[in-house]
Short mmCIF file of C-alpha atoms and ligand atoms in Angstrom, two decimals:
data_model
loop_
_atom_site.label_atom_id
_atom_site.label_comp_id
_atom_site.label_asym_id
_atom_site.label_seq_id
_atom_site.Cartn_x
_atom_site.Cartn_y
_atom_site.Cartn_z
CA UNK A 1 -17.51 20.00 -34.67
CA UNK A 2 -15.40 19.33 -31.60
CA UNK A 3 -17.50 22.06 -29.65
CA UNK A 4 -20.86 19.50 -30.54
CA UNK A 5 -19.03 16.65 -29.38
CA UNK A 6 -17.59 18.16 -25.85
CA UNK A 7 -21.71 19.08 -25.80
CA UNK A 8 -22.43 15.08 -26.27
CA UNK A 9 -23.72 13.46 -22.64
CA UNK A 10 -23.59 9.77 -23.37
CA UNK A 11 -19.80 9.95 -24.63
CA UNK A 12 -18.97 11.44 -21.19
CA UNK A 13 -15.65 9.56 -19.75
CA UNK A 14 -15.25 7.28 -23.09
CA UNK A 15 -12.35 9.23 -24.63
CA UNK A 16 -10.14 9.66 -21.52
CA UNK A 17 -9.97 5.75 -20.48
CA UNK A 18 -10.34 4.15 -24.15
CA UNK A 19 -7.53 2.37 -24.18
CA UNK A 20 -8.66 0.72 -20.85
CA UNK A 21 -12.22 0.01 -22.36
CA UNK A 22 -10.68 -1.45 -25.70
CA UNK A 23 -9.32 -4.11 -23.25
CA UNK A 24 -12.00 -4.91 -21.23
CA UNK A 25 -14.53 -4.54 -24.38
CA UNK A 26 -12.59 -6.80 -26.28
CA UNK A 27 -12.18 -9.39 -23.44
CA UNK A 28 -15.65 -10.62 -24.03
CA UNK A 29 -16.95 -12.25 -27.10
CA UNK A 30 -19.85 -10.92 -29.32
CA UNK A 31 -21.39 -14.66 -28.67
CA UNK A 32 -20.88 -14.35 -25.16
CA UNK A 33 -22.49 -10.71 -25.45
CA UNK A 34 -25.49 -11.42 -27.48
CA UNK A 35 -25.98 -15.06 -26.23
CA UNK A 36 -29.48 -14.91 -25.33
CA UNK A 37 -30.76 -13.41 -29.04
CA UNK A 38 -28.05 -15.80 -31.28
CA UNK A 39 -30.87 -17.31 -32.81
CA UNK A 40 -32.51 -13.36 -33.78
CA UNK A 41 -29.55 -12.87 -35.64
CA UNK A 42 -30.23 -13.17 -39.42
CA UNK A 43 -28.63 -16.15 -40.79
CA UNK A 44 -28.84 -14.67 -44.53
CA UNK A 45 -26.08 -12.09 -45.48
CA UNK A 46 -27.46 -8.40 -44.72
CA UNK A 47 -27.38 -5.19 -43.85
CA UNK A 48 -25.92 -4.19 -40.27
CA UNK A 49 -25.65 -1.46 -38.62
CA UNK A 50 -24.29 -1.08 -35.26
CA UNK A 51 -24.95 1.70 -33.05
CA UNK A 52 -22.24 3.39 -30.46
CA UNK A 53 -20.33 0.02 -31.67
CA UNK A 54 -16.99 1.13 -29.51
CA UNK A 55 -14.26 -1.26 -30.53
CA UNK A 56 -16.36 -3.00 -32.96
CA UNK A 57 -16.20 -6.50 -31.01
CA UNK A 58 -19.84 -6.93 -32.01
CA UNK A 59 -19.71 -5.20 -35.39
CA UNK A 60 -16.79 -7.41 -36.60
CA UNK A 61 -18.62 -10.33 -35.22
CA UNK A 62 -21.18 -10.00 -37.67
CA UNK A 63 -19.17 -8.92 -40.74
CA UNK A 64 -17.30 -12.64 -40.33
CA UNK A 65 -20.43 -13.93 -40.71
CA UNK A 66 -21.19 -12.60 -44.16
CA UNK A 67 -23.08 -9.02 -43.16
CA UNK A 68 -22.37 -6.06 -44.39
CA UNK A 69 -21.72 -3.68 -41.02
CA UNK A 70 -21.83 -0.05 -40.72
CA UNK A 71 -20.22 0.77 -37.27
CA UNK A 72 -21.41 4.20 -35.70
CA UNK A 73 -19.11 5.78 -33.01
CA UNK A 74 -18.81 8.79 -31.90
CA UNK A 75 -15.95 8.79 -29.82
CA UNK A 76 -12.91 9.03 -31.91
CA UNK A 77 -10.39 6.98 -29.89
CA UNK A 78 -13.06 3.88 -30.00
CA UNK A 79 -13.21 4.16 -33.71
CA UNK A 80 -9.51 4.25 -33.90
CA UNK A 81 -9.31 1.03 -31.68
CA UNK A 82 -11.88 -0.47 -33.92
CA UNK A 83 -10.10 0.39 -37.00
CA UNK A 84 -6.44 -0.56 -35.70
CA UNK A 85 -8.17 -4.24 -34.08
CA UNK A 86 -10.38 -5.15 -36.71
CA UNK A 87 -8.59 -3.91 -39.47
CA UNK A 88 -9.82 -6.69 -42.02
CA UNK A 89 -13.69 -7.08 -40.63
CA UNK A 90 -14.78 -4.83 -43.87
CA UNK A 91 -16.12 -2.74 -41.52
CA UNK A 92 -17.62 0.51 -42.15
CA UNK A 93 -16.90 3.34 -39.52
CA UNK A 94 -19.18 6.56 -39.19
CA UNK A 95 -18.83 9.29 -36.56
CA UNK A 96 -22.77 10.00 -35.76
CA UNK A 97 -25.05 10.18 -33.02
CA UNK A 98 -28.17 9.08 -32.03
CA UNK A 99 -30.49 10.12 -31.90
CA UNK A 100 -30.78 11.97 -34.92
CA UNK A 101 -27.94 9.63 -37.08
CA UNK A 102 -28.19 12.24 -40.06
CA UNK A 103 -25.40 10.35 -41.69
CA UNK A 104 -26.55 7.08 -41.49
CA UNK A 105 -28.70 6.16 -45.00
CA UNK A 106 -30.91 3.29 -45.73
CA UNK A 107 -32.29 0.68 -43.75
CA UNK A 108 -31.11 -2.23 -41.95
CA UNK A 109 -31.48 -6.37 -41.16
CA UNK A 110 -30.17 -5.89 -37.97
CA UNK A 111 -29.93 -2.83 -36.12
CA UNK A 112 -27.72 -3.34 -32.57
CA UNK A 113 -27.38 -1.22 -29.37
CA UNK A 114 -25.05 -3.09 -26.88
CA UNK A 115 -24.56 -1.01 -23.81
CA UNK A 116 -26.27 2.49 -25.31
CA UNK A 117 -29.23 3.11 -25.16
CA UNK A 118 -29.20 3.86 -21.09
CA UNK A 119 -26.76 6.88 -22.60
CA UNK A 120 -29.87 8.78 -24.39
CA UNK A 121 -31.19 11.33 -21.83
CA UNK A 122 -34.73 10.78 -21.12
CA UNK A 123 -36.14 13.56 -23.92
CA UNK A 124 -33.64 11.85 -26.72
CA UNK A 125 -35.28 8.13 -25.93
CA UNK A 126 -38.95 8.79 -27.61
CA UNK A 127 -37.05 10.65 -31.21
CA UNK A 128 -34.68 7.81 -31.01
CA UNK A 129 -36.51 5.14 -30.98
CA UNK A 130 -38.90 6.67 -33.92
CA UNK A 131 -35.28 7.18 -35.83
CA UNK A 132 -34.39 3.03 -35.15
CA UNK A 133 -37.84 2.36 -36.30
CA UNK A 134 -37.54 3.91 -39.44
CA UNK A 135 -34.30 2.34 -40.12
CA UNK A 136 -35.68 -1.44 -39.88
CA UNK A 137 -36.34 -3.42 -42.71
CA UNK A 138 -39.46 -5.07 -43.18
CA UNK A 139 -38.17 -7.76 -42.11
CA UNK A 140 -35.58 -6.11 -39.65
CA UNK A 141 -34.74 -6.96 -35.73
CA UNK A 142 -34.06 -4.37 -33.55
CA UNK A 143 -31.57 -5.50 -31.01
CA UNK A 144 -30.87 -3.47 -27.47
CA UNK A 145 -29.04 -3.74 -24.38
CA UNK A 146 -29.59 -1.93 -20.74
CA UNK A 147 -27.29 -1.68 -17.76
CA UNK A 148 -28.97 -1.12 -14.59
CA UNK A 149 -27.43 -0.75 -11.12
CA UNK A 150 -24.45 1.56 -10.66
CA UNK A 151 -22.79 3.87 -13.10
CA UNK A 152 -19.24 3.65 -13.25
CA UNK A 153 -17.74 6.60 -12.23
CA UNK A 154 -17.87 10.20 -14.41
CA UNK A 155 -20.38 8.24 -16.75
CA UNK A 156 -23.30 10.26 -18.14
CA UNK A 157 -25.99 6.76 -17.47
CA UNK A 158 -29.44 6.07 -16.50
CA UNK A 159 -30.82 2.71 -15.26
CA UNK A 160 -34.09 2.54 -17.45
CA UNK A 161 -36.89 0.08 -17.16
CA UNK A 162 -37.27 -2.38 -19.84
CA UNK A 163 -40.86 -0.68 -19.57
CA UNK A 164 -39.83 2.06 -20.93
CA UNK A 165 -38.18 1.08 -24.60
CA UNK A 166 -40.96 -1.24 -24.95
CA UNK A 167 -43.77 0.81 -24.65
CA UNK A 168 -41.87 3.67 -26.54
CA UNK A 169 -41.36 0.91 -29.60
CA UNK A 170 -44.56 0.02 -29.44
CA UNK A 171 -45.18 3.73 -29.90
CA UNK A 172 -43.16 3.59 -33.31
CA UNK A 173 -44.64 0.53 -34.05
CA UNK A 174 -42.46 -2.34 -32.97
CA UNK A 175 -43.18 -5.13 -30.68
CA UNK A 176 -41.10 -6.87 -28.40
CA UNK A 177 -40.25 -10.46 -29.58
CA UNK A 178 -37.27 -10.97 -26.62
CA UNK A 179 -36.62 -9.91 -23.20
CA UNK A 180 -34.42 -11.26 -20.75
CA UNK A 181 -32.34 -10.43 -17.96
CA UNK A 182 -28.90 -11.42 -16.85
CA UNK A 183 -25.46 -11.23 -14.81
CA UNK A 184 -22.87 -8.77 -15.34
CA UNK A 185 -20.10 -10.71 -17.65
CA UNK A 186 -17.47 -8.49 -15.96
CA UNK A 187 -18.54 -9.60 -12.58
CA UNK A 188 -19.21 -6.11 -11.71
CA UNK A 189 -21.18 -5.20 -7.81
CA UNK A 190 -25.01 -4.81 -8.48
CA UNK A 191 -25.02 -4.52 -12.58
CA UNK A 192 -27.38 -6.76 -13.99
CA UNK A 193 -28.81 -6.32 -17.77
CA UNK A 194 -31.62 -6.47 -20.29
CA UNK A 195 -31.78 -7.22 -23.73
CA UNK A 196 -34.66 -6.63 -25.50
CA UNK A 197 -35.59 -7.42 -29.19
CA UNK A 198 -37.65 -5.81 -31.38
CA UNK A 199 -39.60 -6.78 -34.63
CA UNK A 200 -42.03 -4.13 -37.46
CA UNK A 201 -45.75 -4.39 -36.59
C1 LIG B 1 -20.56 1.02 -23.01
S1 LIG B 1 -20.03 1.51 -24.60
C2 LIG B 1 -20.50 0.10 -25.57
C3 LIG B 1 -19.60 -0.15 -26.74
C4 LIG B 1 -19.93 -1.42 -27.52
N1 LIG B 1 -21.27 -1.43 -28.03
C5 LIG B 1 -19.68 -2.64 -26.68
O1 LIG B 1 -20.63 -3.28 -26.24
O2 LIG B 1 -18.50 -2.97 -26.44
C6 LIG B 1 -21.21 2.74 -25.07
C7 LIG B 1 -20.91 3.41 -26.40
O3 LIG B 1 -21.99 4.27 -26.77
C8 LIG B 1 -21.46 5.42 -27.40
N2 LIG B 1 -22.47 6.48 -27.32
C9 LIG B 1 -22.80 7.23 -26.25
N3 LIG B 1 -23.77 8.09 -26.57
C10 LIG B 1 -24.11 7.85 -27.86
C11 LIG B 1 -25.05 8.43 -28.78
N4 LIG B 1 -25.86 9.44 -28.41
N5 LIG B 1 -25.10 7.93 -30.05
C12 LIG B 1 -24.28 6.91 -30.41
N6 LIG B 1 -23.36 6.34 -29.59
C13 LIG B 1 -23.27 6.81 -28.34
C14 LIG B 1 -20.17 5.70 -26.65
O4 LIG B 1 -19.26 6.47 -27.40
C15 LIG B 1 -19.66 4.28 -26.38
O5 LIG B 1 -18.81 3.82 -27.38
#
């Protein structure tokens, strides 16, 4: 198993400064993350699942607020972070990958990227997306996150066009009901991001 992970791109860098990133993740606030789509969120109690959730800021979040969250991370030192700051959240923790997720089961309310999807390499995006589509609810919203502008160092990153998820959702039929753009909350040189949100049909 540890030879598949050390094969893994998008976890590149993550388990060498985690301790650093548990900080600075866990300096922001899931409203102050996911400020722009608040009102996407489903208000009824649901299914969650949140995808490369690191520390679980976002995933614990949404547990307080009655959902039922399965948090997916593959790098082991963010899921112990997660479990050791959000022991109580009710969280679920899985070690899988997109973008085949072959142990996640079911399907979801709320499905939530922050900060991964610019992590897939460009021939995982199209087989991901079709695997997030599938795992929507009828009812479901797909919620995603891009970084664009420089890669911190020893990162494995791409700066993708909002473009690109769209039309490859649309491919997998979802449509875009969201898309904005804003500042870096970190203040960080040149990052700006995207979040985009997706609904069935
Ligand atoms: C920038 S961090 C974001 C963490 C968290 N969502 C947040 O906003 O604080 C990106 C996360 O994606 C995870 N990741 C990278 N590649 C992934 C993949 N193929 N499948 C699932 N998670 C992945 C990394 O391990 C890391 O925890």
């Amino acid at each position: 198993m540890s030879g598949e992970r050390e094969q893994l791109n998008g976890t590149r860098g993550y388990a060498a400064e985690a301790d650093t990133l548990a900080h600075q993740y866990e300096s922001l606030t899931s409203e102050q993350v996911l400020g722009d789509v608040l009102h996407l969120i489903p208000e009824k109690p649901g299914r969650v699942l949140d995808i490369g959730a690191g520390t679980g800021r976002d995933a614990a979040a949404l547990a307080l607020r009655g959902h039922s969250v399965t948090a997916v991370e593959p790098t082991a030192e963010l899921r112990a972070h997660g479990r050791r700051l959000h022991p109580r959240a009710g969280i679920e923790w899985l070690d899988d990958t997109l973008p085949a997720l072959p142990a996640v089961e079911g399907t979801f309310d709320l499905v939530l990227l922050v900060a991964v999807w610019m992590h897939l390499d460009p021939d995982e995006r199209r087989p991901a997306m079709r695997r997030l589509a599938g795992l929507l609810a009828p009812e479901g919203v797909l919620l995603l996150t891009l970084r664009h502008g420089p890669p911190p160092p020893g990162r494995h990153m791409f700066d993708i066009p909002a473009d690109e998820p769209v039309a490859q959702a649309a491919s997998s039929g979802l449509h875009a009901v969201h898309q904005s753009t804003w500042d870096d909350l970190l203040g960080r040189p040149g990052v700006r991001w995207t979040t985009l949100a997706f609904r069935q049909g």
